[in-house]
Tab-separated table of N, CA and C in Angstrom:
chain	number	residue	atom	x	y	z
A	1	MET	N	0.592	-1.206	0.086
A	1	MET	CA	0.073	-0.100	0.048
A	1	MET	C	1.131	1.100	-0.184
A	2	SER	N	0.648	2.242	-0.665
A	2	SER	CA	1.466	3.686	-0.716
A	2	SER	C	1.237	4.314	0.258
A	3	ASN	N	2.124	4.798	0.634
A	3	ASN	CA	2.232	5.804	1.775
A	3	ASN	C	1.707	7.450	1.293
A	4	LEU	N	0.583	7.673	1.376
A	4	LEU	CA	0.101	8.561	0.747
A	4	LEU	C	-0.441	9.680	2.064
A	5	PHE	N	-0.062	11.359	1.867
A	5	PHE	CA	-0.254	11.947	2.632
A	5	PHE	C	-0.941	13.053	2.378
A	6	SER	N	-1.983	13.437	3.153
A	6	SER	CA	-2.446	14.893	2.936
A	6	SER	C	-2.216	15.652	3.920
A	7	GLY	N	-1.881	16.507	3.895
A	7	GLY	CA	-1.983	17.764	5.390
A	7	GLY	C	-0.109	18.337	5.007
A	8	ALA	N	-0.149	19.386	5.627
A	8	ALA	CA	1.044	20.126	5.840
A	8	ALA	C	0.985	21.094	7.021
A	9	ALA	N	1.889	21.785	6.997
A	9	ALA	CA	1.651	22.789	8.062
A	9	ALA	C	0.589	23.892	8.121
A	10	ASP	N	0.323	24.117	6.684
A	10	ASP	CA	-0.871	25.201	6.587
A	10	ASP	C	-2.346	24.468	6.533
A	11	GLU	N	-2.068	23.261	6.280
A	11	GLU	CA	-3.664	22.360	6.658
A	11	GLU	C	-3.546	22.025	7.863
A	12	ILE	N	-5.111	21.292	7.978
A	12	ILE	CA	-5.287	20.910	9.175
A	12	ILE	C	-5.197	19.534	9.191
A	13	SER	N	-5.069	18.734	8.247
A	13	SER	CA	-5.435	16.984	8.442
A	13	SER	C	-4.261	16.554	7.957
A	14	VAL	N	-3.679	14.852	8.337
A	14	VAL	CA	-2.770	14.132	8.220
A	14	VAL	C	-3.542	13.003	7.905
A	15	THR	N	-3.421	12.167	6.809
A	15	THR	CA	-3.749	10.688	6.734
A	15	THR	C	-2.796	10.286	5.973
A	16	HIS	N	-2.643	9.086	6.753
A	16	HIS	CA	-1.622	8.254	6.283
A	16	HIS	C	-1.748	6.630	5.933
A	17	GLU	N	-2.148	5.994	4.575
A	17	GLU	CA	-2.487	4.731	4.233
A	17	GLU	C	-1.454	3.740	4.913
A	18	VAL	N	-1.768	2.791	5.453
A	18	VAL	CA	-0.922	1.846	5.830
A	18	VAL	C	-1.280	0.165	6.044
A	19	VAL	N	-0.853	-0.634	6.211
A	19	VAL	CA	-1.231	-2.051	6.004
A	19	VAL	C	-1.185	-2.521	7.557
A	20	VAL	N	-1.814	-2.906	8.103
A	20	VAL	CA	-1.974	-3.622	9.371
A	20	VAL	C	-2.171	-4.842	9.334
A	21	HIS	N	-1.069	-5.847	10.086
A	21	HIS	CA	-1.098	-7.025	10.219
A	21	HIS	C	-2.118	-7.394	11.266
A	22	VAL	N	-3.016	-8.116	11.159
A	22	VAL	CA	-3.828	-8.433	12.442
A	22	VAL	C	-3.139	-9.728	12.810
A	23	VAL	N	-2.628	-9.905	13.937
A	23	VAL	CA	-2.265	-11.239	14.573
A	23	VAL	C	-3.439	-12.072	15.366
A	24	VAL	N	-3.529	-13.333	14.929
A	24	VAL	CA	-4.321	-14.241	15.508
A	24	VAL	C	-3.217	-15.233	15.998
A	25	ALA	N	-3.651	-16.024	17.321
A	25	ALA	CA	-2.729	-17.268	17.688
A	25	ALA	C	-2.799	-18.474	16.719
A	26	ASP	N	-1.722	-18.634	16.638
A	26	ASP	CA	-1.619	-19.863	16.020
A	26	ASP	C	-2.162	-20.037	14.243
A	27	GLN	N	-2.333	-18.677	14.109
A	27	GLN	CA	-2.140	-18.356	12.369
A	27	GLN	C	-1.388	-17.356	11.768
A	28	PRO	N	-1.350	-17.443	10.758
A	28	PRO	CA	-0.452	-16.636	9.877
A	28	PRO	C	-1.055	-15.251	9.882
A	29	PRO	N	-0.344	-14.150	10.146
A	29	PRO	CA	-1.210	-12.573	10.076
A	29	PRO	C	-2.090	-12.576	9.025
A	30	ILE	N	-2.830	-11.642	9.341
A	30	ILE	CA	-4.106	-11.283	8.294
A	30	ILE	C	-3.581	-9.646	7.772
A	31	SER	N	-3.477	-9.429	6.777
A	31	SER	CA	-3.395	-8.056	5.991
A	31	SER	C	-4.158	-7.358	5.849
A	32	LEU	N	-4.344	-6.194	6.429
A	32	LEU	CA	-5.520	-5.315	6.150
A	32	LEU	C	-5.006	-3.679	5.776
A	33	PRO	N	-5.838	-3.369	4.589
A	33	PRO	CA	-5.871	-1.949	4.683
A	33	PRO	C	-6.219	-0.980	5.798
A	34	ALA	N	-5.669	-0.127	6.201
A	34	ALA	CA	-5.720	0.700	7.322
A	34	ALA	C	-5.705	2.114	6.847
A	35	GLU	N	-5.849	3.198	7.948
A	35	GLU	CA	-5.626	4.477	7.511
A	35	GLU	C	-5.120	5.081	9.115
A	36	LEU	N	-4.092	5.812	9.188
A	36	LEU	CA	-3.809	6.625	10.389
A	36	LEU	C	-3.930	7.957	10.052
A	37	ARG	N	-4.979	8.812	11.145
A	37	ARG	CA	-5.382	10.005	10.519
A	37	ARG	C	-5.225	11.022	12.027
A	38	TYR	N	-4.996	12.479	11.407
A	38	TYR	CA	-4.692	13.156	12.746
A	38	TYR	C	-5.329	14.360	12.313
A	39	ASP	N	-6.562	15.232	13.059
A	39	ASP	CA	-6.729	16.200	12.725
A	39	ASP	C	-6.295	17.513	13.729
A	40	ARG	N	-6.224	18.794	13.209
A	40	ARG	CA	-5.730	19.804	14.390
A	40	ARG	C	-6.676	20.279	15.396
A	41	THR	N	-8.435	19.869	14.488
A	41	THR	CA	-9.339	20.268	15.276
A	41	THR	C	-9.375	19.200	16.523
A	42	ASP	N	-8.712	18.078	16.976
A	42	ASP	CA	-8.649	17.350	17.918
A	42	ASP	C	-7.159	16.968	18.133
A	43	PRO	N	-6.502	17.553	18.586
A	43	PRO	CA	-5.118	17.839	18.570
A	43	PRO	C	-4.377	16.883	19.332
A	44	TYR	N	-4.974	16.670	20.519
A	44	TYR	CA	-4.483	15.477	21.382
A	44	TYR	C	-4.422	13.941	20.718
A	45	ALA	N	-5.708	13.725	19.326
A	45	ALA	CA	-5.981	12.627	19.451
A	45	ALA	C	-5.082	12.070	17.749
A	46	VAL	N	-5.409	10.566	17.790
A	46	VAL	CA	-5.140	9.840	16.605
A	46	VAL	C	-6.258	9.012	16.124
A	47	CYS	N	-6.692	8.627	14.774
A	47	CYS	CA	-7.499	7.420	14.786
A	47	CYS	C	-6.791	6.617	13.765
A	48	LEU	N	-7.063	5.346	14.174
A	48	LEU	CA	-6.682	3.972	13.322
A	48	LEU	C	-7.970	3.649	13.020
A	49	SER	N	-7.977	3.517	11.831
A	49	SER	CA	-9.338	3.061	10.909
A	49	SER	C	-8.939	1.769	10.069
A	50	LEU	N	-9.415	0.537	10.290
A	50	LEU	CA	-9.256	-0.426	9.666
A	50	LEU	C	-10.434	-0.466	8.712
A	51	GLY	N	-10.172	-1.424	7.622
A	51	GLY	CA	-10.971	-2.017	6.626
A	51	GLY	C	-11.128	-0.924	5.810
A	52	GLY	N	-11.856	-1.610	4.544
A	52	GLY	CA	-12.310	-0.405	3.590
A	52	GLY	C	-13.668	-0.036	3.567
A	53	THR	N	-13.371	0.770	2.636
A	53	THR	CA	-15.086	1.587	2.611
A	53	THR	C	-15.983	0.518	2.134
A	54	SER	N	-16.091	-0.567	1.358
A	54	SER	CA	-16.709	-1.275	0.959
A	54	SER	C	-17.293	-2.117	1.833
A	55	THR	N	-16.233	-2.803	2.819
A	55	THR	CA	-16.916	-3.820	3.866
A	55	THR	C	-17.168	-2.913	5.272
A	56	GLY	N	-16.964	-1.657	5.306
A	56	GLY	CA	-16.926	-0.685	6.512
A	56	GLY	C	-15.661	-0.734	7.357
A	57	THR	N	-15.921	0.477	7.848
A	57	THR	CA	-14.401	0.552	8.969
A	57	THR	C	-14.731	0.415	10.242
A	58	VAL	N	-13.856	0.021	10.981
A	58	VAL	CA	-13.632	0.112	12.329
A	58	VAL	C	-12.385	1.171	12.912
A	59	ASP	N	-13.108	2.281	13.890
A	59	ASP	CA	-12.091	3.181	14.315
A	59	ASP	C	-11.866	3.553	15.796
A	60	TRP	N	-10.686	3.509	15.978
A	60	TRP	CA	-10.033	3.165	17.312
A	60	TRP	C	-9.386	4.715	17.561
A	61	VAL	N	-9.754	5.687	18.334
A	61	VAL	CA	-9.261	7.103	18.758
A	61	VAL	C	-8.671	6.942	20.021
A	62	PHE	N	-7.247	7.529	19.918
A	62	PHE	CA	-6.471	7.314	21.088
A	62	PHE	C	-5.202	8.502	20.940
A	63	ALA	N	-4.842	8.642	21.972
A	63	ALA	CA	-3.705	9.764	22.034
A	63	ALA	C	-2.698	9.595	20.930
A	64	ARG	N	-2.143	10.932	20.603
A	64	ARG	CA	-1.261	11.135	19.783
A	64	ARG	C	-0.206	10.483	20.348
A	65	SER	N	0.094	10.907	21.350
A	65	SER	CA	1.296	10.786	22.452
A	65	SER	C	1.414	9.241	22.749
A	66	LEU	N	0.332	8.691	22.933
A	66	LEU	CA	0.584	7.110	23.204
A	66	LEU	C	1.152	6.647	22.254
A	67	LEU	N	0.759	7.156	20.970
A	67	LEU	CA	1.448	6.209	19.670
A	67	LEU	C	3.041	6.548	19.883
A	68	SER	N	3.237	7.686	19.699
A	68	SER	CA	4.639	8.096	19.531
A	68	SER	C	5.604	7.596	20.863
A	69	GLU	N	5.099	7.524	21.860
A	69	GLU	CA	5.832	7.034	22.893
A	69	GLU	C	6.098	5.410	22.838
A	70	GLY	N	5.218	4.819	22.305
A	70	GLY	CA	4.870	3.517	22.080
A	70	GLY	C	6.056	2.872	20.703
A	71	LEU	N	6.542	3.838	20.076
A	71	LEU	CA	7.517	3.394	19.295
A	71	LEU	C	8.737	3.033	20.134
A	72	ARG	N	9.182	3.709	21.331
A	72	ARG	CA	10.100	3.698	22.383
A	72	ARG	C	10.226	2.669	23.365
A	73	LYS	N	9.087	2.210	23.943
A	73	LYS	CA	8.786	1.525	25.099
A	73	LYS	C	7.354	1.269	25.489
A	74	PRO	N	6.733	0.126	25.816
A	74	PRO	CA	5.589	-0.205	25.971
A	74	PRO	C	4.593	0.920	26.827
A	75	VAL	N	3.264	1.479	26.197
A	75	VAL	CA	2.754	2.428	27.076
A	75	VAL	C	1.121	1.996	26.599
A	76	GLY	N	0.437	2.719	27.771
A	76	GLY	CA	-1.007	2.219	27.885
A	76	GLY	C	-1.364	1.374	28.900
A	77	VAL	N	-2.947	1.552	29.262
A	77	VAL	CA	-3.720	0.939	29.959
A	77	VAL	C	-5.156	1.121	29.477
A	78	GLY	N	-5.925	-0.088	29.837
A	78	GLY	CA	-7.364	-0.088	29.434
A	78	GLY	C	-7.503	-0.681	28.047
A	79	ASP	N	-8.012	0.047	27.235
A	79	ASP	CA	-8.607	-0.158	25.801
A	79	ASP	C	-7.697	-0.245	24.875
A	80	VAL	N	-6.432	0.657	24.822
A	80	VAL	CA	-5.534	0.658	23.800
A	80	VAL	C	-3.949	0.663	24.426
A	81	LEU	N	-3.334	-0.251	24.151
A	81	LEU	CA	-1.753	-0.550	24.475
A	81	LEU	C	-1.022	-0.406	23.096
A	82	VAL	N	0.221	0.282	23.369
A	82	VAL	CA	0.889	0.044	22.243
A	82	VAL	C	2.286	-0.168	22.554
A	83	ILE	N	3.213	-1.205	21.685
A	83	ILE	CA	4.406	-1.778	22.270
A	83	ILE	C	5.422	-1.723	20.934
A	84	PRO	N	6.391	-1.552	21.057
A	84	PRO	CA	7.272	-1.344	20.108
A	84	PRO	C	7.602	-2.947	20.077
A	85	ARG	N	7.977	-3.457	18.511
A	85	ARG	CA	8.091	-5.011	18.241
A	85	ARG	C	9.837	-4.794	17.289
A	86	ARG	N	10.703	-5.429	18.187
A	86	ARG	CA	11.814	-5.160	17.335
A	86	ARG	C	12.231	-6.415	17.319
A	87	ARG	N	11.563	-7.678	17.367
A	87	ARG	CA	12.314	-8.730	16.833
A	87	ARG	C	12.809	-9.602	15.625
A	88	HIS	N	12.091	-8.867	14.925
A	88	HIS	CA	12.104	-9.094	13.100
A	88	HIS	C	13.262	-7.978	12.555
A	89	ALA	N	13.915	-8.323	11.453
A	89	ALA	CA	14.234	-7.236	10.658
A	89	ALA	C	13.613	-6.071	10.468
A	90	ARG	N	12.390	-6.211	10.241
A	90	ARG	CA	11.453	-4.843	10.060
A	90	ARG	C	10.961	-4.648	11.266
A	91	PRO	N	11.552	-3.810	12.031
A	91	PRO	CA	10.494	-3.337	13.275
A	91	PRO	C	9.336	-2.586	13.118
A	92	ALA	N	8.381	-2.666	14.091
A	92	ALA	CA	6.930	-2.807	14.068
A	92	ALA	C	6.541	-2.191	15.237
A	93	VAL	N	5.384	-1.744	15.132
A	93	VAL	CA	4.391	-1.047	16.650
A	93	VAL	C	3.316	-2.144	16.590
A	94	ARG	N	3.079	-2.843	17.774
A	94	ARG	CA	1.823	-3.267	18.256
A	94	ARG	C	1.124	-2.454	18.859
A	95	VAL	N	-0.192	-2.531	18.490
A	95	VAL	CA	-1.533	-1.675	19.056
A	95	VAL	C	-2.079	-2.846	19.314
A	96	VAL	N	-2.362	-2.987	20.585
A	96	VAL	CA	-3.657	-3.938	21.084
A	96	VAL	C	-4.706	-2.993	21.284
A	97	VAL	N	-6.166	-3.537	20.922
A	97	VAL	CA	-7.172	-2.326	21.163
A	97	VAL	C	-7.961	-3.826	21.911
A	98	ARG	N	-8.847	-3.337	22.975
A	98	ARG	CA	-9.849	-3.904	23.543
A	98	ARG	C	-11.108	-3.475	23.341
A	99	SER	N	-12.006	-4.418	23.819
A	99	SER	CA	-13.471	-3.819	23.798
A	99	SER	C	-14.129	-4.853	24.618
A	100	ALA	N	-15.556	-4.787	24.672
A	100	ALA	CA	-16.133	-5.867	25.352
A	100	ALA	C	-16.368	-7.301	24.430
A	101	ALA	N	-16.442	-6.815	23.274
A	101	ALA	CA	-16.040	-8.048	22.615
A	101	ALA	C	-14.724	-8.966	22.396
A	102	GLY	N	-13.637	-8.451	22.840
A	102	GLY	CA	-12.700	-9.136	22.909
A	102	GLY	C	-11.436	-7.951	22.629
A	103	ALA	N	-9.965	-8.766	22.288
A	103	ALA	CA	-9.036	-8.049	21.843
A	103	ALA	C	-8.531	-8.243	20.317
A	104	ALA	N	-7.762	-7.338	20.099
A	104	ALA	CA	-7.135	-7.594	18.683
A	104	ALA	C	-5.609	-6.993	18.726
A	105	LEU	N	-4.818	-7.907	18.251
A	105	LEU	CA	-3.259	-7.486	18.095
A	105	LEU	C	-3.169	-6.616	16.582
A	106	LEU	N	-2.472	-5.491	16.568
A	106	LEU	CA	-2.301	-5.006	15.413
A	106	LEU	C	-1.072	-4.514	15.141
A	107	ASP	N	-0.195	-5.097	13.876
A	107	ASP	CA	0.987	-4.766	13.744
A	107	ASP	C	1.217	-3.653	13.254
A	108	ILE	N	2.155	-2.684	12.928
A	108	ILE	CA	2.226	-1.843	11.568
A	108	ILE	C	3.879	-1.531	11.684
A	109	ALA	N	4.267	-1.181	10.613
A	109	ALA	CA	5.471	-1.035	10.473
A	109	ALA	C	6.112	0.282	10.927
A	110	ALA	N	6.810	0.387	11.764
A	110	ALA	CA	7.555	1.153	12.804
A	110	ALA	C	7.560	2.214	11.752
A	111	SER	N	8.219	2.182	10.769
A	111	SER	CA	8.826	3.333	9.591
A	111	SER	C	7.425	4.202	9.304
A	112	ALA	N	6.251	3.491	8.999
A	112	ALA	CA	5.064	3.955	8.696
A	112	ALA	C	4.509	4.982	9.552
A	113	VAL	N	4.705	4.468	11.243
A	113	VAL	CA	3.990	5.211	12.173
A	113	VAL	C	5.004	6.335	12.400
A	114	THR	N	6.370	6.193	11.916
A	114	THR	CA	7.359	7.317	12.366
A	114	THR	C	7.025	8.338	11.312
A	115	ALA	N	6.733	7.905	10.190
A	115	ALA	CA	6.534	8.901	9.145
A	115	ALA	C	5.040	9.745	9.374
A	116	PHE	N	4.260	8.924	9.675
A	116	PHE	CA	3.112	9.738	10.016
A	116	PHE	C	3.087	10.643	11.233
A	117	LEU	N	3.753	10.132	12.072
A	117	LEU	CA	4.164	11.196	13.413
A	117	LEU	C	4.756	12.526	12.953
A	118	LYS	N	5.578	12.050	12.253
A	118	LYS	CA	6.571	13.383	11.544
A	118	LYS	C	5.842	14.424	11.016
A	119	HIS	N	4.837	13.598	10.133
A	119	HIS	CA	4.178	14.713	9.387
A	119	HIS	C	2.945	15.329	10.325
A	120	THR	N	2.454	14.851	11.480
A	120	THR	CA	1.258	15.210	12.469
A	120	THR	C	2.164	16.607	13.125
A	121	ASP	N	3.623	16.072	13.478
A	121	ASP	CA	4.303	17.404	14.134
A	121	ASP	C	4.398	18.496	13.758
A	122	LEU	N	4.303	18.334	11.997
A	122	LEU	CA	4.304	19.617	11.375
A	122	LEU	C	3.129	20.427	11.481
A	123	VAL	N	1.858	19.607	11.468
A	123	VAL	CA	0.724	20.729	11.655
A	123	VAL	C	0.666	20.805	13.021
A	124	VAL	N	1.068	19.988	14.057
A	124	VAL	CA	0.779	20.668	15.612
A	124	VAL	C	1.764	20.082	15.936
A	125	PRO	N	2.913	20.985	16.375
A	125	PRO	CA	4.130	20.861	17.279
A	125	PRO	C	3.881	20.248	18.457
A	126	PRO	N	4.247	18.632	19.068
A	126	PRO	CA	3.893	18.424	20.438
A	126	PRO	C	4.261	19.518	21.375
A	127	GLY	N	3.573	19.673	22.215
A	127	GLY	CA	3.290	20.378	23.308
A	127	GLY	C	2.590	21.721	22.941
A	128	THR	N	1.926	22.009	21.661
A	128	THR	CA	1.280	23.272	21.193
A	128	THR	C	-0.129	22.765	21.215
A	129	GLU	N	-0.340	21.467	21.412
A	129	GLU	CA	-2.046	20.942	21.487
A	129	GLU	C	-3.036	22.142	21.603
A	130	HIS	N	-2.564	22.321	23.279
A	130	HIS	CA	-3.749	23.321	23.710
A	130	HIS	C	-4.295	24.698	22.954
A	131	LEU	N	-3.112	25.253	22.043
A	131	LEU	CA	-3.345	26.432	21.418
A	131	LEU	C	-4.299	26.134	20.180
A	132	HIS	N	-4.675	24.684	19.738
A	132	HIS	CA	-5.698	24.365	18.439
A	132	HIS	C	-6.863	24.061	19.305
A	133	ILE	N	-7.116	24.060	20.553
A	133	ILE	CA	-8.315	23.853	20.989
A	133	ILE	C	-9.454	24.826	20.717
A	134	ASP	N	-10.471	24.719	20.328
A	134	ASP	CA	-11.789	25.873	19.891
A	134	ASP	C	-12.591	25.813	21.253
A	135	MET	N	-12.420	26.664	22.355
A	135	MET	CA	-12.927	26.431	23.401
A	135	MET	C	-14.316	27.001	23.095
A	136	ASP	N	-14.414	27.736	22.210
A	136	ASP	CA	-15.975	28.205	22.298
A	136	ASP	C	-16.722	26.712	21.425
A	137	ARG	N	-16.137	25.978	20.782
A	137	ARG	CA	-17.079	24.786	20.584
A	137	ARG	C	-16.941	23.780	21.649
A	138	VAL	N	-15.990	23.617	22.510
A	138	VAL	CA	-16.073	22.929	23.887
A	138	VAL	C	-17.451	23.261	24.720
A	139	VAL	N	-17.212	24.391	25.090
A	139	VAL	CA	-18.343	25.319	25.753
A	139	VAL	C	-19.817	25.042	25.113
A	140	ALA	N	-19.826	24.949	24.039
A	140	ALA	CA	-21.356	24.760	23.230
A	140	ALA	C	-21.773	23.551	23.140
A	141	GLU	N	-20.638	22.807	22.961
A	141	GLU	CA	-21.016	21.143	23.199
A	141	GLU	C	-21.429	20.839	24.709
A	142	LEU	N	-20.376	21.340	25.424
A	142	LEU	CA	-21.036	20.626	26.737
A	142	LEU	C	-22.179	21.262	27.104
A	143	MET	N	-22.503	22.906	26.963
A	143	MET	CA	-23.810	23.487	27.377
A	143	MET	C	-24.860	22.508	26.532
A	144	ALA	N	-24.829	22.022	25.312
A	144	ALA	CA	-25.698	21.025	24.424
A	144	ALA	C	-26.133	19.940	25.309
A	145	GLU	N	-25.173	19.514	25.359
A	145	GLU	CA	-25.300	18.166	26.566
A	145	GLU	C	-26.151	18.441	27.671
A	146	SER	N	-26.108	19.734	28.324
A	146	SER	CA	-26.583	19.725	29.370
A	146	SER	C	-28.147	20.262	29.634
A	147	ASP	N	-28.840	20.033	28.407
A	147	ASP	CA	-30.010	20.517	27.882
A	147	ASP	C	-31.030	19.821	28.018
């Protein structure tokens, strides 16, 4: 799958197509198309979207910092864990996602994750996320929920 980027410092989003290898016990990994997405309007989060448009997608949204730290060390608690994998010639990042239905082990090439994160850093440098939050929108959403 190609590494297609949309987004730059003057844009608000980044999309990176990747291949995710779903790890199933005692079976060869299953390769699926996926996207890593980032949007300046939700500056702390990334989205991992699995599957194609014809079959429907499954999305997991979690902290960009979790994905970044997971390149170097195991991180996360609860529904999403990110673990570096260096046992093969091609380093990978394992994303473990859990729900009430069970858990999935997803391996993504570390080089693809690194390229994606570097591109997100151009859109919103780490540590400046708070400058990109639309507080008026947040307050309006909170007020609408209380009605």
